[in-house]
Amino acid sequence: MIREYIQTHQDRFLSELFELLRIPSVSADSRHKNDVRKAAEYVANSLREAGADHVQLMETKGHPIVFGEKIMDASKPTVLVYGHYDVQPPDPLDLWHTPPFEPTVRDGKIYARGACDDKGQFYMHIKAFEILMKHKLLSCNVKFMIEGEEEVGSDNLGTFVVANKEKLKADVILISDTSLISLNQPSITAGLRGLSYMEVEVTGPNRDLHSGVYGGAVANPANVLAKMIASLHDENGRVTIPGFYDKVAELSGADREALNKAPFDLTEYKKELGIEEVQGEKGYTTLERTGVRPTLDVNGIWGGYTGEGAKTVLPSKASAKISMRLVPHQRPDEITQLFTKHFLSIAPKSVKVKVTAHHGGEPAVTPTDSKAFKAASAAFKEVWGKEPIPTRDGGSIPIVALFKKELGLDTVLMGFGLDTDALHSPNEHYGIKNFLIGIETIVAFHKHFANP
Ligand code: BES
Ligand code: MN
Ligand code: MN
């Protein structure tokens, strides 16, 4: 019955999603402020049309949060669906095969910025809700909270959650903003990494210099920065910041074994990325390196002449954006401090170094024995005919730890994307199959959650 309804309405579901994907709701770019609001209004309307009550845009210091709810019976449990309607900037634009805000279907996949992260994923919840309403299948309560600042660190969400505890009262948070293993092997994410994001600036001489006149005698900030960054890893791929690993939770042998049981094809992984070899912390598998080990990476680096042709110059400044992915029980504020102290300490006297912190986020581990997790497992079992495997994802959704801290709520991370969906990259996409089976699985979740 549900599957038939989805099939019958699939074209409409997709064209509605496409309309949302056409709105360039890039939260990081102030030129898109109005587009971000337009996307929020679109989401609010979709919720109203699906049958939600009290739908409203709730203002924050930044972009608005869309709220809506359906209270069937206040004595019954409530599911709070969280998602984000903002997207990453689409650049570099010239690497897209079709424009990022003109959704295009190729090979059964929707290509557009936000197709998977997260418009295509949270929209499944609105359509699942429509189905539950149409078929009078909803017996528990549902609340929606779709924000517009996830991709810039959810700066105003903490304040919002604290100020609206009563409104957000629920029994579990449900999020589709992660990946699963494949369409042949469902999985539920049981942990996310945290994040500490830094920016460093190295300053040498008081102006750019002729590299022939001064080169070799005056410290070159770009050379110095490169050397400092290189020293942040040792020959075993471990981060050299003193204290960095002090609080890292080591997995038990049994947990490691379980984690590595997930199907993973290293040859296919390398081939898909066009690399000859993987790298990382010695003694750990690729799944461990991305799931349960902390890391440090340069996200951007600049300084000196980067225009066309050659210019012989010794730059006055060089900078880099450096992020660290964190695992339980590392704390972003502590790691930020350790990084700052260490980075300043390794600077040679010939330069000045400035370190600033951008946003951070706590890592999160979600329980696999809760009623809601069991409902999610049962939903996959019913729709996919296969038991889902719990996995750990390498990305971050800082609000998960915040929901736990402020509302005491656990989250179920029921994502339907794939790691290869090019999130944050050119040609982001989302499988139509993933979208449709996701809707069906979410409907099944509500059924199992209400009647365990
Ligand atoms: N949806 C992603 C996080 C994600 C992606 C988790 C894939 C698991 C698998 C989210 O939108 C995101 O990109 N988060 C940022 C952090 C944020 C503070 C900017 C990230 O992980 O870099
Ligand atoms: Mn996301
Ligand atoms: Mn993202």
Coordinates of C-alpha atoms and ligand atoms in Angstrom, one line a residue:
M1 CA 0.0 0.0 0.0
I2 CA 2.8 2.4 1.0
R3 CA 5.0 1.3 -1.8
E4 CA 2.2 1.8 -4.3
Y5 CA 1.5 5.3 -3.0
I6 CA 5.1 6.2 -3.4
Q7 CA 5.2 4.8 -6.9
T8 CA 2.1 6.7 -7.9
H9 CA 3.3 10.0 -6.5
Q10 CA 7.0 9.6 -7.2
D11 CA 7.0 12.2 -10.1
R12 CA 5.3 14.8 -7.8
F13 CA 7.7 14.0 -4.9
L14 CA 10.7 14.5 -7.2
S15 CA 9.4 17.7 -8.8
E16 CA 8.7 19.2 -5.3
L17 CA 12.2 18.3 -4.2
F18 CA 13.7 19.8 -7.4
E19 CA 11.9 23.1 -6.7
L20 CA 13.6 23.2 -3.3
L21 CA 17.0 22.2 -4.9
R22 CA 16.7 25.2 -7.3
I23 CA 16.9 27.6 -4.4
P24 CA 20.6 28.4 -3.7
S25 CA 20.4 28.4 0.1
V26 CA 24.1 28.8 0.7
S27 CA 24.3 29.7 4.4
A28 CA 27.9 30.8 4.3
D29 CA 27.4 33.4 1.6
S30 CA 25.6 36.6 2.8
R31 CA 24.7 37.4 -0.8
H32 CA 22.3 34.4 -0.6
K33 CA 20.6 35.6 2.6
N34 CA 17.2 35.9 0.8
D35 CA 17.5 32.6 -0.9
V36 CA 18.1 31.0 2.4
R37 CA 14.9 32.5 3.7
K38 CA 13.1 31.4 0.5
A39 CA 14.2 27.8 1.1
A40 CA 12.9 28.1 4.7
E41 CA 9.5 29.3 3.4
Y42 CA 9.4 26.5 0.9
V43 CA 10.0 23.9 3.6
A44 CA 7.4 25.5 5.8
N45 CA 4.8 25.3 3.0
S46 CA 5.7 21.7 2.3
L47 CA 5.1 20.9 5.9
R48 CA 1.8 22.7 5.9
E49 CA 0.7 20.9 2.8
A50 CA 1.7 17.5 4.2
G51 CA -0.6 18.3 7.2
A52 CA 1.6 19.7 9.9
D53 CA 0.2 22.2 12.5
H54 CA 1.7 25.3 14.0
V55 CA 4.2 25.6 11.1
Q56 CA 6.4 28.7 11.5
L57 CA 9.7 30.3 10.8
M58 CA 11.4 30.9 14.0
E59 CA 13.9 33.8 13.9
T60 CA 17.4 33.5 15.2
K61 CA 20.4 35.9 15.0
G62 CA 21.2 34.1 11.8
H63 CA 19.0 32.1 9.4
P64 CA 15.5 31.0 10.5
I65 CA 14.5 27.6 11.9
V66 CA 11.5 25.9 10.4
F67 CA 9.2 24.3 13.0
G68 CA 6.1 22.3 12.6
E69 CA 4.3 19.5 14.5
K70 CA 1.5 17.0 14.6
I71 CA 0.3 16.1 18.0
M72 CA -2.0 13.1 17.7
D73 CA -2.2 12.3 21.4
A74 CA -0.1 14.2 24.0
S75 CA 0.2 11.0 26.1
K76 CA 2.0 9.2 23.3
P77 CA 5.7 9.4 22.5
T78 CA 7.1 12.1 20.2
V79 CA 9.7 11.9 17.4
L80 CA 11.6 15.1 16.7
V81 CA 12.9 15.2 13.1
Y82 CA 15.9 17.4 12.6
G83 CA 17.5 18.4 9.3
H84 CA 19.0 21.3 7.5
Y85 CA 17.9 23.2 4.4
D86 CA 21.1 25.2 4.0
V87 CA 23.8 23.9 1.6
Q88 CA 27.5 24.2 1.1
P89 CA 28.8 26.7 -1.5
P90 CA 28.9 25.1 -4.9
D91 CA 32.4 26.1 -5.9
P92 CA 34.4 25.2 -7.9
L93 CA 31.7 25.9 -10.4
D94 CA 33.6 24.8 -13.5
L95 CA 33.9 21.3 -12.3
W96 CA 30.1 20.7 -12.3
H97 CA 28.8 18.8 -15.3
T98 CA 25.4 20.5 -15.0
P99 CA 24.7 23.7 -12.9
P100 CA 24.5 23.1 -9.2
F101 CA 21.1 24.7 -8.7
E102 CA 19.4 23.1 -11.8
P103 CA 18.7 19.6 -10.6
T104 CA 19.4 17.1 -13.4
V105 CA 18.8 13.3 -13.4
R106 CA 21.5 11.1 -14.8
D107 CA 21.9 7.4 -14.3
G108 CA 19.1 7.4 -11.8
K109 CA 20.7 10.0 -9.6
I110 CA 19.7 13.6 -8.9
Y111 CA 22.6 16.0 -9.4
A112 CA 22.4 19.2 -7.5
R113 CA 24.0 21.0 -4.5
G114 CA 22.1 19.7 -1.4
A115 CA 20.6 16.7 -3.3
C116 CA 22.0 14.4 -0.5
D117 CA 23.2 16.9 2.1
D118 CA 20.6 17.5 3.3
K119 CA 17.6 18.6 1.2
G120 CA 17.0 15.3 -0.4
Q121 CA 17.3 13.5 2.9
F122 CA 15.1 15.7 5.2
Y123 CA 12.5 16.0 2.4
M124 CA 12.0 12.2 2.7
H125 CA 10.6 12.9 6.2
I126 CA 8.1 15.4 4.9
K127 CA 6.9 12.9 2.3
A128 CA 6.8 10.1 4.8
F129 CA 4.8 12.3 7.0
E130 CA 2.4 13.1 4.1
I131 CA 1.9 9.4 3.6
L132 CA 1.3 8.7 7.3
M133 CA -1.3 11.5 7.4
K134 CA -3.0 10.4 4.2
H135 CA -3.3 6.8 5.4
K136 CA -4.2 7.8 9.0
L137 CA -1.2 5.7 10.1
L138 CA 0.3 8.2 12.5
S139 CA -0.5 7.3 16.1
C140 CA 2.5 8.9 17.8
N141 CA 3.5 12.6 17.6
V142 CA 5.9 14.2 15.2
K143 CA 7.8 17.5 15.4
F144 CA 10.0 19.0 12.7
M145 CA 12.9 21.3 13.3
I146 CA 14.7 22.1 10.0
E147 CA 17.5 24.6 10.4
G148 CA 19.5 26.8 8.0
E149 CA 22.9 27.1 9.6
E150 CA 24.2 23.5 9.9
E151 CA 26.9 24.0 7.2
V152 CA 28.3 27.0 9.1
G153 CA 28.4 25.4 12.5
S154 CA 24.8 25.8 13.9
D155 CA 26.0 28.8 15.8
N156 CA 22.5 29.9 16.9
L157 CA 20.9 26.5 17.4
G158 CA 22.2 26.0 20.9
T159 CA 20.5 29.2 22.2
F160 CA 17.4 28.2 20.3
V161 CA 17.2 24.8 21.8
V162 CA 17.7 26.1 25.3
A163 CA 15.1 28.8 24.8
N164 CA 12.5 26.4 23.4
K165 CA 12.8 23.3 25.6
E166 CA 9.1 22.9 26.0
K167 CA 8.3 23.3 22.3
L168 CA 11.0 20.7 21.4
K169 CA 9.9 18.2 24.0
A170 CA 10.2 14.8 22.5
D171 CA 11.3 11.2 23.2
V172 CA 13.9 10.8 20.4
I173 CA 15.6 12.8 17.7
L174 CA 15.5 11.3 14.2
I175 CA 18.0 12.5 11.6
S176 CA 18.7 11.6 8.0
D177 CA 21.9 13.4 7.2
T178 CA 24.5 10.5 7.1
S179 CA 25.5 7.7 4.8
L180 CA 24.7 4.0 4.7
I181 CA 26.9 1.3 3.4
S182 CA 25.1 0.5 0.2
L183 CA 21.8 -0.3 -1.3
N184 CA 22.6 -3.9 -0.7
Q185 CA 23.7 -3.5 2.9
P186 CA 21.7 -1.1 5.1
S187 CA 23.3 0.4 8.1
I188 CA 22.5 2.8 10.9
T189 CA 25.1 5.3 12.0
A190 CA 25.8 4.9 15.7
G191 CA 28.6 7.5 16.1
L192 CA 29.8 10.7 14.6
R193 CA 33.1 12.5 15.0
G194 CA 33.5 15.9 16.5
L195 CA 35.4 18.9 15.1
S196 CA 37.8 21.6 16.0
Y197 CA 38.4 24.1 13.2
M198 CA 41.4 26.5 13.2
E199 CA 42.9 29.1 11.1
V200 CA 46.6 30.1 11.3
E201 CA 48.5 33.0 9.8
V202 CA 52.3 33.3 9.6
T203 CA 53.8 36.7 9.1
G204 CA 57.4 37.4 8.1
P205 CA 58.7 40.7 6.7
N206 CA 56.5 43.8 6.7
R207 CA 55.9 43.6 3.0
D208 CA 56.2 41.2 0.0
L209 CA 59.8 41.1 -1.1
H210 CA 61.7 40.5 -4.3
S211 CA 62.7 36.8 -3.9
G212 CA 66.0 37.3 -5.6
V213 CA 67.1 40.3 -3.5
Y214 CA 65.9 38.9 -0.1
G215 CA 65.4 35.2 -0.7
G216 CA 67.6 33.0 1.4
A217 CA 68.2 35.6 4.0
V218 CA 64.7 36.4 5.3
A219 CA 62.2 33.8 6.5
N220 CA 59.6 33.0 3.9
P221 CA 56.2 32.6 5.7
A222 CA 55.0 30.1 3.1
N223 CA 58.1 27.9 3.6
V224 CA 57.8 28.2 7.3
L225 CA 54.1 27.4 7.3
A226 CA 54.6 24.3 5.1
K227 CA 57.3 23.0 7.5
M228 CA 55.2 23.7 10.6
I229 CA 52.2 21.9 9.1
A230 CA 54.4 18.9 8.0
S231 CA 55.6 18.5 11.5
L232 CA 52.0 18.0 12.8
H233 CA 52.2 14.3 11.8
D234 CA 54.9 11.8 12.7
E235 CA 56.2 9.0 10.5
N236 CA 53.4 6.7 11.8
G237 CA 50.7 9.1 10.7
R238 CA 50.0 10.2 14.3
V239 CA 49.3 13.8 15.2
T240 CA 52.2 15.2 17.1
I241 CA 50.3 17.8 19.3
P242 CA 51.2 16.9 22.9
G243 CA 48.1 15.6 24.7
F244 CA 46.1 15.1 21.5
Y245 CA 45.4 11.4 22.1
D246 CA 45.2 11.6 25.9
K247 CA 41.4 11.3 26.1
V248 CA 40.8 9.2 23.0
A249 CA 38.5 6.3 23.8
E250 CA 40.3 3.1 22.5
L251 CA 37.9 0.5 21.1
S252 CA 37.8 -2.9 22.7
G253 CA 38.9 -5.8 20.6
A254 CA 35.3 -6.9 20.1
D255 CA 34.2 -3.5 19.0
R256 CA 37.1 -3.2 16.5
E257 CA 36.2 -6.6 15.1
A258 CA 32.5 -5.6 14.8
L259 CA 33.4 -2.3 13.1
N260 CA 35.6 -4.1 10.5
K261 CA 33.0 -6.6 9.7
A262 CA 31.1 -4.0 7.7
P263 CA 31.6 -4.8 4.0
F264 CA 34.4 -2.6 2.6
D265 CA 36.3 -3.1 -0.7
L266 CA 39.7 -1.3 -0.5
T267 CA 40.4 -1.8 -4.2
E268 CA 37.0 -0.3 -5.2
Y269 CA 37.6 2.5 -2.7
K270 CA 41.0 3.5 -4.2
K271 CA 39.6 3.1 -7.7
E272 CA 36.6 5.4 -7.1
L273 CA 38.9 8.1 -5.7
G274 CA 41.6 7.7 -8.4
I275 CA 44.4 7.0 -5.8
E276 CA 47.1 4.4 -5.8
E277 CA 47.4 4.0 -2.1
V278 CA 45.6 4.9 1.1
Q279 CA 47.4 6.4 4.1
G280 CA 46.8 7.2 7.7
E281 CA 47.6 6.3 11.3
K282 CA 49.6 3.1 11.4
G283 CA 47.9 0.1 12.9
Y284 CA 44.4 1.0 11.9
T285 CA 42.2 0.1 9.0
T286 CA 40.6 2.6 6.7
L287 CA 37.2 2.1 8.4
E288 CA 38.8 2.8 11.8
R289 CA 40.8 5.8 10.5
T290 CA 37.6 7.5 9.3
G291 CA 35.3 6.2 12.0
V292 CA 36.9 6.0 15.4
R293 CA 40.3 7.7 15.1
P294 CA 41.0 11.5 15.4
T295 CA 42.6 13.2 12.5
L296 CA 44.2 16.6 11.4
D297 CA 43.8 18.0 7.9
V298 CA 44.6 21.2 6.0
N299 CA 41.4 22.4 4.4
G300 CA 42.9 25.3 2.6
I301 CA 46.3 27.0 2.3
W302 CA 47.3 30.3 0.6
G303 CA 49.8 33.0 0.5
G304 CA 52.0 34.7 -2.1
Y305 CA 51.4 34.8 -5.8
T306 CA 48.7 32.5 -7.1
G307 CA 47.8 34.3 -10.3
E308 CA 48.6 33.4 -13.9
G309 CA 52.2 32.9 -14.9
A310 CA 55.2 33.5 -12.5
K311 CA 56.0 36.3 -10.1
T312 CA 59.2 36.1 -8.1
V313 CA 58.0 37.2 -4.7
L314 CA 58.7 36.3 -1.1
P315 CA 55.3 36.7 0.5
S316 CA 54.8 38.7 3.7
K317 CA 52.1 36.3 4.9
A318 CA 50.9 32.8 4.5
S319 CA 47.8 31.2 6.0
A320 CA 46.0 27.9 6.3
K321 CA 42.7 26.5 7.6
I322 CA 43.3 23.3 9.6
S323 CA 40.6 21.1 11.0
M324 CA 40.7 18.2 13.4
R325 CA 38.1 15.4 13.6
L326 CA 37.6 14.3 17.1
V327 CA 36.4 11.1 18.7
P328 CA 34.9 10.3 22.2
H329 CA 36.1 11.7 24.7
Q330 CA 38.1 14.5 23.1
R331 CA 36.7 17.9 23.8
P332 CA 36.8 20.5 21.0
D333 CA 37.6 23.4 23.4
E334 CA 40.5 21.4 24.9
I335 CA 41.8 20.3 21.5
T336 CA 41.6 23.9 20.3
Q337 CA 43.8 25.0 23.2
L338 CA 46.3 22.2 22.7
F339 CA 46.6 23.0 19.1
T340 CA 47.0 26.7 19.7
K341 CA 49.7 26.2 22.4
H342 CA 51.6 23.7 20.2
F343 CA 51.4 25.6 17.0
L344 CA 52.7 28.8 18.7
S345 CA 55.5 26.8 20.3
I346 CA 56.9 25.4 17.1
A347 CA 57.1 28.8 15.4
P348 CA 60.6 30.0 14.6
K349 CA 61.6 33.4 15.9
S350 CA 61.9 34.7 12.3
V351 CA 58.1 34.9 12.0
K352 CA 55.0 35.9 13.9
V353 CA 52.1 33.4 14.2
K354 CA 48.5 34.0 14.9
V355 CA 46.0 31.2 15.6
T356 CA 42.3 31.6 15.7
A357 CA 39.5 29.1 16.3
H358 CA 36.4 28.7 14.1
H359 CA 33.5 26.5 15.0
G360 CA 33.8 23.2 16.8
G361 CA 31.5 20.3 17.7
E362 CA 31.4 17.5 20.2
P363 CA 31.7 13.9 18.9
A364 CA 28.6 11.7 19.6
V365 CA 27.9 8.1 20.1
T366 CA 24.3 7.0 20.0
P367 CA 22.9 3.9 21.8
T368 CA 22.1 0.8 19.8
D369 CA 19.8 -0.7 22.4
S370 CA 17.1 2.0 22.6
K371 CA 13.5 1.6 21.6
A372 CA 14.0 4.0 18.7
F373 CA 17.1 2.3 17.4
K374 CA 15.2 -1.0 17.5
A375 CA 12.4 0.6 15.6
A376 CA 14.9 1.8 12.9
S377 CA 16.4 -1.7 12.7
A378 CA 12.9 -3.3 12.3
A379 CA 12.0 -0.7 9.6
F380 CA 15.1 -1.6 7.6
K381 CA 14.5 -5.3 8.1
E382 CA 10.9 -4.9 6.9
V383 CA 11.6 -2.8 3.8
W384 CA 15.1 -4.0 2.8
G385 CA 14.7 -7.6 3.9
K386 CA 18.1 -7.3 5.7
E387 CA 19.2 -6.4 9.2
P388 CA 21.1 -3.1 9.2
I389 CA 24.7 -3.0 10.6
P390 CA 25.6 -0.2 13.1
T391 CA 28.5 1.9 11.8
R392 CA 30.5 5.0 12.7
D393 CA 30.6 7.9 10.3
G394 CA 33.5 10.3 10.0
G395 CA 31.5 13.5 9.5
S396 CA 30.1 15.7 12.2
I397 CA 26.7 16.9 13.2
P398 CA 27.4 19.0 16.3
I399 CA 23.8 19.3 17.3
V400 CA 23.6 15.6 18.2
A401 CA 25.7 16.1 21.3
L402 CA 23.9 19.3 22.1
F403 CA 20.5 17.6 21.9
K404 CA 21.7 15.0 24.4
K405 CA 23.2 17.7 26.7
E406 CA 20.3 20.2 26.6
L407 CA 17.3 18.0 26.1
G408 CA 18.6 14.7 27.4
L409 CA 17.6 13.1 24.1
D410 CA 19.2 10.4 22.1
T411 CA 19.4 10.5 18.4
V412 CA 18.8 7.9 15.7
L413 CA 20.9 8.6 12.6
M414 CA 19.0 7.0 9.8
G415 CA 20.8 8.3 6.8
F416 CA 20.2 7.1 3.2
G417 CA 23.1 8.8 1.4
L418 CA 26.3 7.1 0.2
D419 CA 29.9 8.2 1.0
T420 CA 30.4 8.5 -2.8
D421 CA 27.5 11.0 -3.2
A422 CA 30.1 13.9 -3.5
L423 CA 28.9 15.8 -0.5
H424 CA 30.5 19.3 -0.4
S425 CA 32.1 18.5 -3.7
P426 CA 31.2 19.3 -7.3
N427 CA 28.5 17.1 -8.8
E428 CA 26.9 16.2 -5.5
H429 CA 24.1 13.7 -6.1
Y430 CA 21.5 11.5 -4.5
G431 CA 20.1 8.2 -5.9
I432 CA 16.4 8.3 -6.7
K433 CA 16.3 4.8 -5.3
N434 CA 17.8 6.0 -2.1
F435 CA 15.2 8.8 -1.9
L436 CA 12.2 6.5 -2.5
I437 CA 13.3 3.6 -0.3
G438 CA 14.2 6.1 2.3
I439 CA 10.6 7.4 2.4
E440 CA 9.3 3.9 2.7
T441 CA 11.8 3.1 5.5
I442 CA 10.9 6.2 7.5
V443 CA 7.2 5.3 7.2
A444 CA 8.0 1.9 8.6
F445 CA 10.1 3.5 11.4
H446 CA 7.1 5.4 12.7
K447 CA 5.0 2.3 12.5
H448 CA 7.5 0.2 14.5
F449 CA 8.2 3.1 17.0
A450 CA 4.5 3.4 17.8
N451 CA 3.9 -0.4 18.0
P452 CA 7.1 -2.0 19.1
Ligands
BES1 N1 25.7 15.8 6.7 C1 27.0 16.3 7.1 C2 27.7 15.4 8.1 C3 28.0 14.0 7.6 C4 28.3 13.6 6.3 C5 27.9 13.0 8.6 C6 28.5 12.3 6.0 C7 28.2 11.7 8.2 C8 28.4 11.3 6.9 C9 26.9 17.7 7.6 O1 26.1 18.5 6.8 C10 28.3 18.3 7.6 O2 28.8 18.5 6.5 N2 28.9 18.6 8.7 C11 30.1 19.3 8.8 C12 30.3 19.9 10.2 C13 29.7 21.3 10.4 C14 30.1 21.8 11.7 C15 30.1 22.3 9.3 C16 31.3 18.4 8.6 O3 31.2 17.2 8.9 O4 32.3 18.9 8.1
MN2 MN 24.3 17.5 6.4
MN3 MN 27.3 19.1 5.0

